[in-house]
Amino acid sequence: MTEYDPGDSFAADKLAKRRELRDRNTEVYPHEFEPTATLRELERQYDGPNGAAGDDIHTISGRVVTTGRTDEDDAFVDITDGHLTVRVLLQESSHVDHDIHRLLDPDDLVGATGTVARVQQDTVVFDSSDITVLSKTLFRPPEQDGPGDQEVGSSDREDGLTGREGSSDPIAALRDDLIRSKVDSRYVLLRELRSHLAEQGFVEIETPPLQTPPNDPGPAHFETYLAATDEQVTLPRAKSVYHSRLIAGGFERISGVGTDFRPAASTSAVTSLELHQAYTDCEDVMTLAERMVSDAVTTLHAGDSTVALDGREVDFGRPWTRLTMSDAIDEYTTLDASALSDGRSGDRAQQGGSAPSSDSPPEPDLADIVERITPQLTDATFLSGYQVDTAPSRTAGDAGDTGCVEVIAGGEKLATLFTVPQDPLEVARGVDDSSTPQDGDGQARSSSDADRLQSLAYGIPPTAGVRLDIDRLSVLLTDSDAVGAVRPFQRYDDTS
């Protein structure tokens, strides 16, 4: 058996410095260390371009940026927390290990105890009486011009923390201020949305990540094999089936945050916040969504409801614009809304108009019309007066529903608002119709269809819901180019 050689995995020069530190009886991976102040707290305490020294003793920590000697020949170590850099002086007269800086490399994690000597040109200078190596880095840095000079490029920032192909160093990307600020913004957004729902009495529920598939999942589902139970399963497209069951069981306000998998979508794995509220209609959840998102945006942007996006401003301030599909067609397209078939039935004759002749050119598909309109809507807008088949509780044969409402801002669809069908017979007919191919060869209902029908059979009150795309909203609010810039990790981790 070949003996393991650390040099095969780690940088030789750093391994040599680690050995020398150990020879000095320096523990390079201590189990305990407790800072008494962050670098930012230290800066605030001694705020000012040329602040005075302090007598208070502090213990701080950070990663090494660079080391060297001052003009007075004092050894120093510059450390950072990712936002602020502090210069730690290792004065020979007071420091036993004053030359330890020779054994430190950029990104080593160190701690120091001492006092603030001065604040010079906005830089805190820390007079250290003791320095501790907290973690000696051993990684081989990517090819670069010089130690510590690597920059996070545009491809890294676009991929964010995902480590996708093209990102030369995903760990370095973690420390990029711009990337970190975007991930922090996503966290604040989710925190504010959840806080708002909690104040309104919503109960957050986790739903199963795997579902029993229909007989023929088709392109609308991700199907996989679960070895533990020896069965095929699908990944969830929405949380509505489980929320409907909870509504039938007596819960009146349900929410959940998780990943929905929709192969047909531009991004197949979508982080969404979905909620269902009993005894409400679309008008009620429009008010809820408007207040929830507007307040979150205002908190995220320090009281400002507008967001800068590609040189334009997107306004999330209340009240949002309310636009019917008919008005949107007239305003943003060259089509005549009154001459088009009704979006709900697709049959003009049923609406009292004449049916198109066989010689008439085919009408634009409603979904295509929406795609034309969406990029032209900048400020937060409710687009209503039509029905789509992507609402989570909707089946192909739903009848008598309140029209679907889309939330659009910055030229992107951010949310779908919907009502849940209550009549189990109408839903059953819709399921049967949608699962019957053109050749008439019928198929059995899926377990999710059966679950939905069982919930409706128990009876549910009038219920409406919202599905909010957290990824798209995060990208818009941070003016990012891609979802990877605001996600901590990609959906399918291939870093191994």
Short mmCIF file of C-alpha atoms in Angstrom, two decimals:
data_model
loop_
_atom_site.label_atom_id
_atom_site.label_comp_id
_atom_site.label_asym_id
_atom_site.label_seq_id
_atom_site.Cartn_x
_atom_site.Cartn_y
_atom_site.Cartn_z
CA MET A 1 0.00 0.00 0.00
CA THR A 2 1.42 3.35 -1.05
CA GLU A 3 2.13 5.72 1.84
CA TYR A 4 0.15 8.93 1.72
CA ASP A 5 2.21 11.96 0.67
CA PRO A 6 0.67 15.31 1.81
CA GLY A 7 2.59 17.00 -0.99
CA ASP A 8 0.29 15.33 -3.49
CA SER A 9 -2.67 17.31 -2.15
CA PHE A 10 -1.27 20.45 -0.53
CA ALA A 11 1.21 23.24 -1.23
CA ALA A 12 4.76 22.22 -0.30
CA ASP A 13 5.83 25.67 0.94
CA LYS A 14 2.84 25.88 3.27
CA LEU A 15 3.46 22.39 4.60
CA ALA A 16 7.03 23.47 5.44
CA LYS A 17 5.77 26.53 7.34
CA ARG A 18 3.28 24.34 9.20
CA ARG A 19 6.12 22.06 10.30
CA GLU A 20 8.20 25.02 11.50
CA LEU A 21 5.24 26.39 13.50
CA ARG A 22 4.79 22.99 15.11
CA ASP A 23 8.53 22.86 15.89
CA ARG A 24 8.02 26.14 17.79
CA ASN A 25 5.29 24.43 19.83
CA THR A 26 2.72 26.62 18.11
CA GLU A 27 -0.66 24.94 17.80
CA VAL A 28 -1.87 25.78 14.29
CA TYR A 29 -5.39 24.39 14.75
CA PRO A 30 -6.48 25.29 18.31
CA HIS A 31 -9.88 24.12 19.51
CA GLU A 32 -10.73 27.31 21.42
CA PHE A 33 -10.54 31.00 20.64
CA GLU A 34 -13.07 33.67 21.57
CA PRO A 35 -12.88 37.15 19.98
CA THR A 36 -14.26 39.99 22.10
CA ALA A 37 -14.93 42.30 19.14
CA THR A 38 -15.37 42.10 15.39
CA LEU A 39 -13.19 44.25 13.18
CA ARG A 40 -16.18 46.44 12.35
CA GLU A 41 -16.98 46.93 16.04
CA LEU A 42 -13.37 47.95 16.57
CA GLU A 43 -13.61 50.47 13.74
CA ARG A 44 -16.85 51.97 15.07
CA GLN A 45 -15.40 52.33 18.54
CA TYR A 46 -12.42 54.30 17.22
CA ASP A 47 -14.21 56.02 14.37
CA GLY A 48 -12.52 58.92 12.62
CA PRO A 49 -9.79 59.53 10.04
CA ASN A 50 -7.14 59.93 12.76
CA GLY A 51 -8.67 58.48 15.91
CA ALA A 52 -6.91 58.34 19.24
CA ALA A 53 -5.38 55.24 20.78
CA GLY A 54 -7.30 53.24 23.33
CA ASP A 55 -6.34 51.44 26.52
CA ASP A 56 -9.05 48.76 26.32
CA ILE A 57 -7.77 45.28 25.53
CA HIS A 58 -9.50 43.53 22.62
CA THR A 59 -9.27 40.09 21.05
CA ILE A 60 -9.91 40.03 17.31
CA SER A 61 -9.57 37.59 14.42
CA GLY A 62 -9.39 37.65 10.64
CA ARG A 63 -7.70 36.22 7.57
CA VAL A 64 -4.24 37.33 6.57
CA VAL A 65 -4.10 39.72 3.64
CA THR A 66 -0.38 40.46 3.65
CA THR A 67 2.63 40.58 5.98
CA GLY A 68 5.79 42.66 6.14
CA ARG A 69 7.66 45.34 8.06
CA THR A 70 6.87 49.00 8.61
CA ASP A 71 9.27 51.89 8.05
CA GLU A 72 10.09 51.63 11.76
CA ASP A 73 11.04 47.97 11.13
CA ASP A 74 8.07 46.63 13.14
CA ALA A 75 6.68 43.37 11.78
CA PHE A 76 2.99 43.56 10.85
CA VAL A 77 0.16 41.33 9.68
CA ASP A 78 -2.81 42.84 7.85
CA ILE A 79 -6.00 40.87 8.55
CA THR A 80 -9.52 41.19 7.16
CA ASP A 81 -13.02 39.95 7.89
CA GLY A 82 -14.01 40.32 4.24
CA HIS A 83 -15.16 43.91 4.73
CA LEU A 84 -12.54 45.74 6.77
CA THR A 85 -8.74 45.43 7.06
CA VAL A 86 -6.84 45.98 10.33
CA ARG A 87 -3.07 46.24 10.64
CA VAL A 88 -1.70 44.16 13.54
CA LEU A 89 1.74 45.32 14.75
CA LEU A 90 4.13 42.72 16.19
CA GLN A 91 6.58 44.91 18.11
CA GLU A 92 9.80 43.16 19.01
CA SER A 93 9.96 44.84 22.41
CA SER A 94 6.66 43.39 23.55
CA HIS A 95 6.03 40.36 21.39
CA VAL A 96 7.70 37.03 22.03
CA ASP A 97 6.97 35.68 18.53
CA HIS A 98 7.64 38.87 16.64
CA ASP A 99 8.90 37.07 13.50
CA ILE A 100 5.91 34.74 13.18
CA HIS A 101 4.76 36.81 10.23
CA ARG A 102 7.36 35.00 8.09
CA LEU A 103 5.40 31.78 8.51
CA LEU A 104 2.03 33.24 7.59
CA ASP A 105 0.42 33.20 4.15
CA PRO A 106 -2.56 35.03 2.67
CA ASP A 107 -5.82 33.48 3.90
CA ASP A 108 -4.30 32.04 7.08
CA LEU A 109 -6.75 32.60 9.94
CA VAL A 110 -5.18 34.34 12.95
CA GLY A 111 -6.27 35.96 16.18
CA ALA A 112 -4.65 38.79 18.11
CA THR A 113 -4.98 40.33 21.55
CA GLY A 114 -3.97 43.92 22.29
CA THR A 115 -5.01 47.56 22.07
CA VAL A 116 -5.73 50.04 19.32
CA ALA A 117 -2.55 52.03 18.71
CA ARG A 118 -4.12 54.57 16.36
CA VAL A 119 -6.44 55.06 13.42
CA GLN A 120 -4.36 56.27 10.53
CA GLN A 121 -5.92 57.25 7.18
CA ASP A 122 -9.06 55.25 7.98
CA THR A 123 -7.01 52.16 8.85
CA VAL A 124 -7.13 50.72 12.37
CA VAL A 125 -3.62 49.95 13.65
CA PHE A 126 -3.67 47.29 16.38
CA ASP A 127 -0.78 46.90 18.82
CA SER A 128 -0.70 43.17 19.55
CA SER A 129 0.63 41.63 22.75
CA ASP A 130 -0.22 38.12 21.57
CA ILE A 131 -0.99 36.49 18.22
CA THR A 132 -2.51 33.06 17.68
CA VAL A 133 -2.55 30.97 14.52
CA LEU A 134 -6.11 29.67 14.27
CA SER A 135 -5.84 27.78 10.99
CA LYS A 136 -2.93 27.34 8.62
CA THR A 137 -4.08 27.18 5.00
CA LEU A 138 -2.51 24.48 2.87
CA PHE A 139 -4.34 24.83 -0.45
CA ARG A 140 -2.55 25.39 -3.71
CA PRO A 141 -3.69 28.76 -5.05
CA PRO A 142 -4.73 28.97 -8.71
CA GLU A 143 -2.26 30.50 -11.15
CA GLN A 144 -2.05 34.23 -10.43
CA ASP A 145 0.29 37.18 -10.78
CA GLY A 146 1.29 37.32 -7.14
CA PRO A 147 0.34 36.14 -3.64
CA GLY A 148 -3.03 37.44 -2.58
CA ASP A 149 -3.58 39.31 -5.84
CA GLN A 150 -6.20 37.03 -7.37
CA GLU A 151 -9.41 38.76 -8.38
CA VAL A 152 -12.84 37.26 -8.69
CA GLY A 153 -13.71 37.64 -12.37
CA SER A 154 -17.05 38.31 -14.03
CA SER A 155 -17.67 34.62 -14.68
CA ASP A 156 -17.13 33.89 -10.99
CA ARG A 157 -19.54 36.63 -9.98
CA GLU A 158 -22.13 35.41 -12.47
CA ASP A 159 -21.89 31.90 -11.08
CA GLY A 160 -21.82 33.26 -7.54
CA LEU A 161 -21.05 30.58 -4.98
CA THR A 162 -22.06 27.68 -7.19
CA GLY A 163 -18.60 26.66 -8.29
CA ARG A 164 -19.81 26.03 -11.83
CA GLU A 165 -17.44 25.51 -14.71
CA GLY A 166 -15.68 28.78 -15.41
CA SER A 167 -15.25 29.70 -11.75
CA SER A 168 -11.51 29.34 -11.10
CA ASP A 169 -11.83 29.26 -7.31
CA PRO A 170 -15.30 28.86 -5.75
CA ILE A 171 -13.89 29.35 -2.23
CA ALA A 172 -12.36 32.68 -3.24
CA ALA A 173 -15.76 33.64 -4.65
CA LEU A 174 -17.21 33.16 -1.17
CA ARG A 175 -15.11 36.06 0.04
CA ASP A 176 -15.97 38.48 -2.74
CA ASP A 177 -17.84 41.44 -1.25
CA LEU A 178 -20.25 41.76 -4.16
CA ILE A 179 -21.23 38.09 -4.15
CA ARG A 180 -21.57 38.00 -0.38
CA SER A 181 -23.76 41.08 -0.38
CA LYS A 182 -26.13 39.46 -2.88
CA VAL A 183 -26.44 36.28 -0.85
CA ASP A 184 -26.99 38.40 2.27
CA SER A 185 -29.74 40.27 0.41
CA ARG A 186 -31.45 37.00 -0.47
CA TYR A 187 -31.37 36.00 3.20
CA VAL A 188 -32.88 39.34 4.27
CA LEU A 189 -35.59 38.97 1.62
CA LEU A 190 -36.59 35.51 2.83
CA ARG A 191 -36.44 36.60 6.45
CA GLU A 192 -38.77 39.53 5.82
CA LEU A 193 -41.24 37.49 3.76
CA ARG A 194 -41.40 34.80 6.43
CA SER A 195 -41.71 37.38 9.20
CA HIS A 196 -44.64 39.04 7.43
CA LEU A 197 -46.46 35.73 7.01
CA ALA A 198 -45.79 34.75 10.63
CA GLU A 199 -47.34 38.03 11.78
CA GLN A 200 -50.40 37.19 9.68
CA GLY A 201 -50.78 33.81 11.37
CA PHE A 202 -49.39 31.57 8.62
CA VAL A 203 -47.94 28.21 9.65
CA GLU A 204 -44.84 27.20 7.66
CA ILE A 205 -44.97 23.54 6.68
CA GLU A 206 -42.32 21.34 5.09
CA THR A 207 -43.66 19.16 2.28
CA PRO A 208 -42.22 15.84 1.01
CA PRO A 209 -39.31 16.19 -1.44
CA LEU A 210 -40.31 13.02 -3.32
CA GLN A 211 -43.68 12.01 -4.74
CA THR A 212 -45.19 8.90 -6.29
CA PRO A 213 -45.35 9.61 -10.01
CA PRO A 214 -48.26 9.31 -12.41
CA ASN A 215 -48.17 6.31 -14.78
CA ASP A 216 -46.52 8.44 -17.44
CA PRO A 217 -44.76 11.44 -15.86
CA GLY A 218 -43.84 12.89 -19.24
CA PRO A 219 -41.70 15.99 -19.74
CA ALA A 220 -43.53 17.92 -17.00
CA HIS A 221 -41.86 15.94 -14.19
CA PHE A 222 -38.40 14.95 -13.05
CA GLU A 223 -38.44 11.20 -12.46
CA THR A 224 -35.80 9.28 -10.53
CA TYR A 225 -35.28 5.95 -8.80
CA LEU A 226 -35.33 5.57 -5.02
CA ALA A 227 -33.25 2.52 -4.15
CA ALA A 228 -34.33 2.42 -0.50
CA THR A 229 -37.91 1.55 -1.46
CA ASP A 230 -37.25 0.16 -4.94
CA GLU A 231 -39.63 2.53 -6.69
CA GLN A 232 -39.75 5.32 -9.23
CA VAL A 233 -40.48 8.76 -7.75
CA THR A 234 -40.80 12.30 -9.07
CA LEU A 235 -39.50 15.55 -7.68
CA PRO A 236 -42.20 18.06 -6.63
CA ARG A 237 -43.47 20.68 -9.06
CA ALA A 238 -45.47 22.53 -6.36
CA LYS A 239 -46.72 22.25 -2.79
CA SER A 240 -50.43 22.63 -3.53
CA VAL A 241 -51.52 19.01 -3.06
CA TYR A 242 -50.19 18.96 0.50
CA HIS A 243 -51.49 22.44 1.28
CA SER A 244 -54.96 21.42 0.10
CA ARG A 245 -54.85 18.44 2.44
CA LEU A 246 -53.97 20.74 5.34
CA ILE A 247 -56.78 23.15 4.41
CA ALA A 248 -59.21 20.20 4.38
CA GLY A 249 -57.86 19.20 7.79
CA GLY A 250 -58.70 22.57 9.33
CA PHE A 251 -55.57 24.67 8.81
CA GLU A 252 -56.51 28.05 7.37
CA ARG A 253 -53.16 29.72 6.63
CA ILE A 254 -50.32 27.59 5.25
CA SER A 255 -46.98 28.58 3.74
CA GLY A 256 -43.85 26.78 2.64
CA VAL A 257 -40.46 27.55 1.11
CA GLY A 258 -38.68 24.95 -0.96
CA THR A 259 -37.48 23.82 -4.36
CA ASP A 260 -39.91 23.11 -7.19
CA PHE A 261 -38.67 21.12 -10.17
CA ARG A 262 -40.14 22.11 -13.52
CA PRO A 263 -38.22 20.77 -16.54
CA ALA A 264 -40.05 23.07 -18.94
CA ALA A 265 -38.93 26.19 -17.05
CA SER A 266 -35.85 28.17 -18.07
CA THR A 267 -34.35 27.25 -14.70
CA SER A 268 -35.49 23.72 -13.93
CA ALA A 269 -35.09 23.98 -10.14
CA VAL A 270 -36.85 26.99 -8.66
CA THR A 271 -36.92 28.16 -5.06
CA SER A 272 -40.47 29.26 -4.37
CA LEU A 273 -42.56 30.52 -1.49
CA GLU A 274 -46.07 29.09 -1.77
CA LEU A 275 -49.01 29.91 0.47
CA HIS A 276 -52.66 28.98 0.71
CA GLN A 277 -55.25 30.92 2.71
CA ALA A 278 -58.80 29.73 3.40
CA TYR A 279 -61.81 32.03 3.21
CA THR A 280 -60.11 34.31 0.70
CA ASP A 281 -60.22 35.05 -3.00
CA CYS A 282 -57.75 36.45 -5.54
CA GLU A 283 -58.46 40.01 -4.42
CA ASP A 284 -57.45 39.17 -0.85
CA VAL A 285 -54.18 37.46 -1.82
CA MET A 286 -53.37 40.33 -4.18
CA THR A 287 -53.44 42.65 -1.19
CA LEU A 288 -51.39 40.17 0.84
CA ALA A 289 -48.74 39.71 -1.88
CA GLU A 290 -48.53 43.45 -2.52
CA ARG A 291 -47.91 44.31 1.13
CA MET A 292 -45.60 41.35 1.78
CA VAL A 293 -43.26 41.96 -1.17
CA SER A 294 -43.38 45.77 -0.99
CA ASP A 295 -42.45 45.78 2.71
CA ALA A 296 -39.62 43.28 2.12
CA VAL A 297 -38.18 45.40 -0.70
CA THR A 298 -38.41 48.55 1.41
CA THR A 299 -36.57 46.87 4.28
CA LEU A 300 -33.91 45.48 1.95
CA HIS A 301 -33.30 48.89 0.38
CA ALA A 302 -33.28 50.98 3.57
CA GLY A 303 -36.75 52.48 3.19
CA ASP A 304 -36.72 52.86 -0.60
CA SER A 305 -39.32 50.90 -2.58
CA THR A 306 -37.53 51.44 -5.90
CA VAL A 307 -34.87 49.13 -7.31
CA ALA A 308 -32.21 50.05 -9.89
CA LEU A 309 -32.20 47.56 -12.75
CA ASP A 310 -30.17 47.94 -15.96
CA GLY A 311 -30.26 51.72 -15.80
CA ARG A 312 -33.98 51.95 -15.01
CA GLU A 313 -35.98 52.03 -11.80
CA VAL A 314 -38.49 49.37 -10.80
CA ASP A 315 -41.06 50.63 -8.29
CA PHE A 316 -42.51 48.17 -5.75
CA GLY A 317 -44.29 50.91 -3.79
CA ARG A 318 -47.98 50.40 -3.02
CA PRO A 319 -50.41 50.46 -4.68
CA TRP A 320 -49.23 48.30 -7.57
CA THR A 321 -50.56 48.81 -11.07
CA ARG A 322 -53.58 46.64 -11.86
CA LEU A 323 -53.92 45.73 -15.51
CA THR A 324 -56.42 43.45 -17.22
CA MET A 325 -55.28 41.22 -20.03
CA SER A 326 -57.58 43.03 -22.45
CA ASP A 327 -56.14 46.44 -21.57
CA ALA A 328 -52.60 45.09 -21.72
CA ILE A 329 -53.15 43.70 -25.22
CA ASP A 330 -54.52 47.03 -26.41
CA GLU A 331 -51.73 49.05 -24.77
CA TYR A 332 -48.66 46.90 -25.39
CA THR A 333 -49.42 45.06 -28.65
CA THR A 334 -50.85 45.87 -32.07
CA LEU A 335 -53.56 43.23 -31.62
CA ASP A 336 -57.24 43.98 -31.12
CA ALA A 337 -58.23 42.41 -27.79
CA SER A 338 -61.93 42.50 -28.65
CA ALA A 339 -61.32 40.40 -31.76
CA LEU A 340 -59.44 37.62 -29.93
CA SER A 341 -60.94 34.50 -28.46
CA ASP A 342 -61.53 34.59 -24.74
CA GLY A 343 -58.47 33.41 -22.85
CA ARG A 344 -60.43 31.17 -20.53
CA SER A 345 -62.45 29.13 -22.99
CA GLY A 346 -60.51 29.69 -26.21
CA ASP A 347 -63.86 29.79 -28.01
CA ARG A 348 -65.24 33.12 -29.18
CA ALA A 349 -68.61 31.58 -29.99
CA GLN A 350 -69.17 30.71 -26.33
CA GLN A 351 -68.71 34.38 -25.48
CA GLY A 352 -71.37 35.59 -27.89
CA GLY A 353 -69.03 36.33 -30.80
CA SER A 354 -68.73 34.59 -34.11
CA ALA A 355 -66.34 31.73 -34.48
CA PRO A 356 -63.32 32.35 -36.73
CA SER A 357 -63.57 31.02 -40.25
CA SER A 358 -61.29 28.29 -41.48
CA ASP A 359 -59.67 30.83 -43.81
CA SER A 360 -58.75 33.15 -40.94
CA PRO A 361 -55.08 33.23 -39.94
CA PRO A 362 -54.41 31.43 -36.66
CA GLU A 363 -54.76 33.59 -33.60
CA PRO A 364 -51.67 34.22 -31.46
CA ASP A 365 -51.44 31.86 -28.53
CA LEU A 366 -52.36 33.57 -25.26
CA ALA A 367 -49.08 32.49 -23.66
CA ASP A 368 -47.19 34.08 -26.57
CA ILE A 369 -49.12 37.32 -26.08
CA VAL A 370 -48.21 37.35 -22.40
CA GLU A 371 -44.56 36.82 -23.36
CA ARG A 372 -44.76 39.91 -25.57
CA ILE A 373 -46.31 42.03 -22.83
CA THR A 374 -44.19 40.93 -19.87
CA PRO A 375 -40.87 42.61 -20.84
CA GLN A 376 -42.68 45.94 -21.21
CA LEU A 377 -43.99 46.01 -17.62
CA THR A 378 -41.37 47.68 -15.43
CA ASP A 379 -43.10 48.65 -12.18
CA ALA A 380 -44.80 45.98 -10.04
CA THR A 381 -48.03 45.06 -11.83
CA PHE A 382 -50.93 42.66 -11.34
CA LEU A 383 -51.89 41.23 -14.75
CA SER A 384 -55.35 39.67 -14.50
CA GLY A 385 -58.30 38.55 -16.59
CA TYR A 386 -56.96 35.34 -18.07
CA GLN A 387 -56.23 31.79 -17.02
CA VAL A 388 -53.10 29.72 -17.40
CA ASP A 389 -52.44 26.04 -16.78
CA THR A 390 -49.33 26.57 -14.66
CA ALA A 391 -51.07 27.59 -11.44
CA PRO A 392 -50.18 24.89 -8.91
CA SER A 393 -53.74 23.91 -7.98
CA ARG A 394 -55.11 24.08 -11.48
CA THR A 395 -55.83 21.15 -13.79
CA ALA A 396 -56.71 21.23 -17.45
CA GLY A 397 -60.39 20.85 -16.76
CA ASP A 398 -60.86 23.37 -13.95
CA ALA A 399 -64.17 25.18 -14.27
CA GLY A 400 -65.66 28.19 -12.52
CA ASP A 401 -62.38 29.47 -11.08
CA THR A 402 -61.59 33.09 -10.39
CA GLY A 403 -59.17 34.22 -13.10
CA CYS A 404 -55.45 33.72 -12.60
CA VAL A 405 -53.31 36.77 -11.73
CA GLU A 406 -49.62 37.20 -12.51
CA VAL A 407 -47.26 39.53 -10.67
CA ILE A 408 -44.81 41.13 -13.11
CA ALA A 409 -41.99 43.57 -12.36
CA GLY A 410 -38.82 44.52 -14.16
CA GLY A 411 -40.08 42.63 -17.20
CA GLU A 412 -40.15 39.32 -15.28
CA LYS A 413 -42.94 37.11 -13.97
CA LEU A 414 -42.39 36.95 -10.23
CA ALA A 415 -45.52 35.29 -8.86
CA THR A 416 -48.77 33.54 -9.72
CA LEU A 417 -51.94 34.13 -7.72
CA PHE A 418 -54.71 31.56 -7.98
CA THR A 419 -57.88 30.17 -6.48
CA VAL A 420 -58.22 26.50 -5.54
CA PRO A 421 -61.07 24.58 -7.20
CA GLN A 422 -63.55 23.26 -4.62
CA ASP A 423 -65.86 20.99 -6.63
CA PRO A 424 -64.38 17.46 -6.66
CA LEU A 425 -66.54 16.36 -9.61
CA GLU A 426 -65.37 19.19 -11.83
CA VAL A 427 -61.75 18.55 -10.87
CA ALA A 428 -62.17 14.80 -11.48
CA ARG A 429 -63.52 15.48 -14.97
CA GLY A 430 -60.58 17.77 -15.62
CA VAL A 431 -58.06 15.16 -14.46
CA ASP A 432 -59.65 12.49 -16.65
CA ASP A 433 -59.73 14.81 -19.66
CA SER A 434 -56.12 15.93 -19.21
CA SER A 435 -54.83 12.35 -18.77
CA THR A 436 -56.54 11.00 -21.90
CA PRO A 437 -54.36 11.06 -25.01
CA GLN A 438 -55.74 12.01 -28.40
CA ASP A 439 -56.11 8.38 -29.43
CA GLY A 440 -58.51 7.74 -26.53
CA ASP A 441 -56.22 5.33 -24.70
CA GLY A 442 -57.09 6.36 -21.13
CA GLN A 443 -54.62 6.31 -18.22
CA ALA A 444 -55.07 5.89 -14.50
CA ARG A 445 -54.92 8.93 -12.27
CA SER A 446 -51.72 9.62 -10.39
CA SER A 447 -51.50 9.46 -6.61
CA SER A 448 -51.22 13.26 -6.45
CA ASP A 449 -54.52 13.54 -8.36
CA ALA A 450 -56.09 11.07 -5.92
CA ASP A 451 -54.77 13.07 -2.96
CA ARG A 452 -56.20 16.28 -4.35
CA LEU A 453 -59.58 14.68 -4.98
CA GLN A 454 -59.63 13.17 -1.49
CA SER A 455 -58.98 16.59 0.04
CA LEU A 456 -61.79 18.12 -2.01
CA ALA A 457 -64.12 15.26 -1.14
CA TYR A 458 -63.73 16.19 2.53
CA GLY A 459 -64.71 19.73 1.60
CA ILE A 460 -62.56 22.85 1.66
CA PRO A 461 -63.64 26.48 2.10
CA PRO A 462 -63.00 29.10 -0.58
CA THR A 463 -59.22 29.20 -0.81
CA ALA A 464 -56.71 31.29 -2.73
CA GLY A 465 -52.95 31.15 -2.91
CA VAL A 466 -49.67 32.67 -4.06
CA ARG A 467 -46.56 31.09 -5.54
CA LEU A 468 -43.63 33.54 -5.44
CA ASP A 469 -40.42 32.83 -7.34
CA ILE A 470 -37.72 33.64 -4.78
CA ASP A 471 -34.91 33.16 -7.30
CA ARG A 472 -36.25 35.62 -9.86
CA LEU A 473 -37.14 38.17 -7.20
CA SER A 474 -33.66 37.90 -5.66
CA VAL A 475 -31.98 38.35 -9.05
CA LEU A 476 -34.11 41.42 -9.76
CA LEU A 477 -33.58 43.04 -6.35
CA THR A 478 -29.79 42.63 -6.56
CA ASP A 479 -29.53 43.56 -10.26
CA SER A 480 -27.80 40.24 -10.96
CA ASP A 481 -27.25 38.53 -14.29
CA ALA A 482 -28.01 34.99 -13.17
CA VAL A 483 -29.61 32.97 -10.39
CA GLY A 484 -26.17 31.57 -9.48
CA ALA A 485 -25.18 34.99 -8.16
CA VAL A 486 -27.76 34.81 -5.35
CA ARG A 487 -27.83 31.08 -4.58
CA PRO A 488 -25.29 29.66 -2.13
CA PHE A 489 -24.93 26.50 -4.24
CA GLN A 490 -26.07 25.14 -7.56
CA ARG A 491 -28.95 22.66 -7.52
CA TYR A 492 -26.90 19.73 -8.74
CA ASP A 493 -23.57 19.74 -6.95
CA ASP A 494 -20.79 18.43 -9.20
CA THR A 495 -17.86 19.74 -7.15
CA SER A 496 -16.88 16.19 -6.22
#
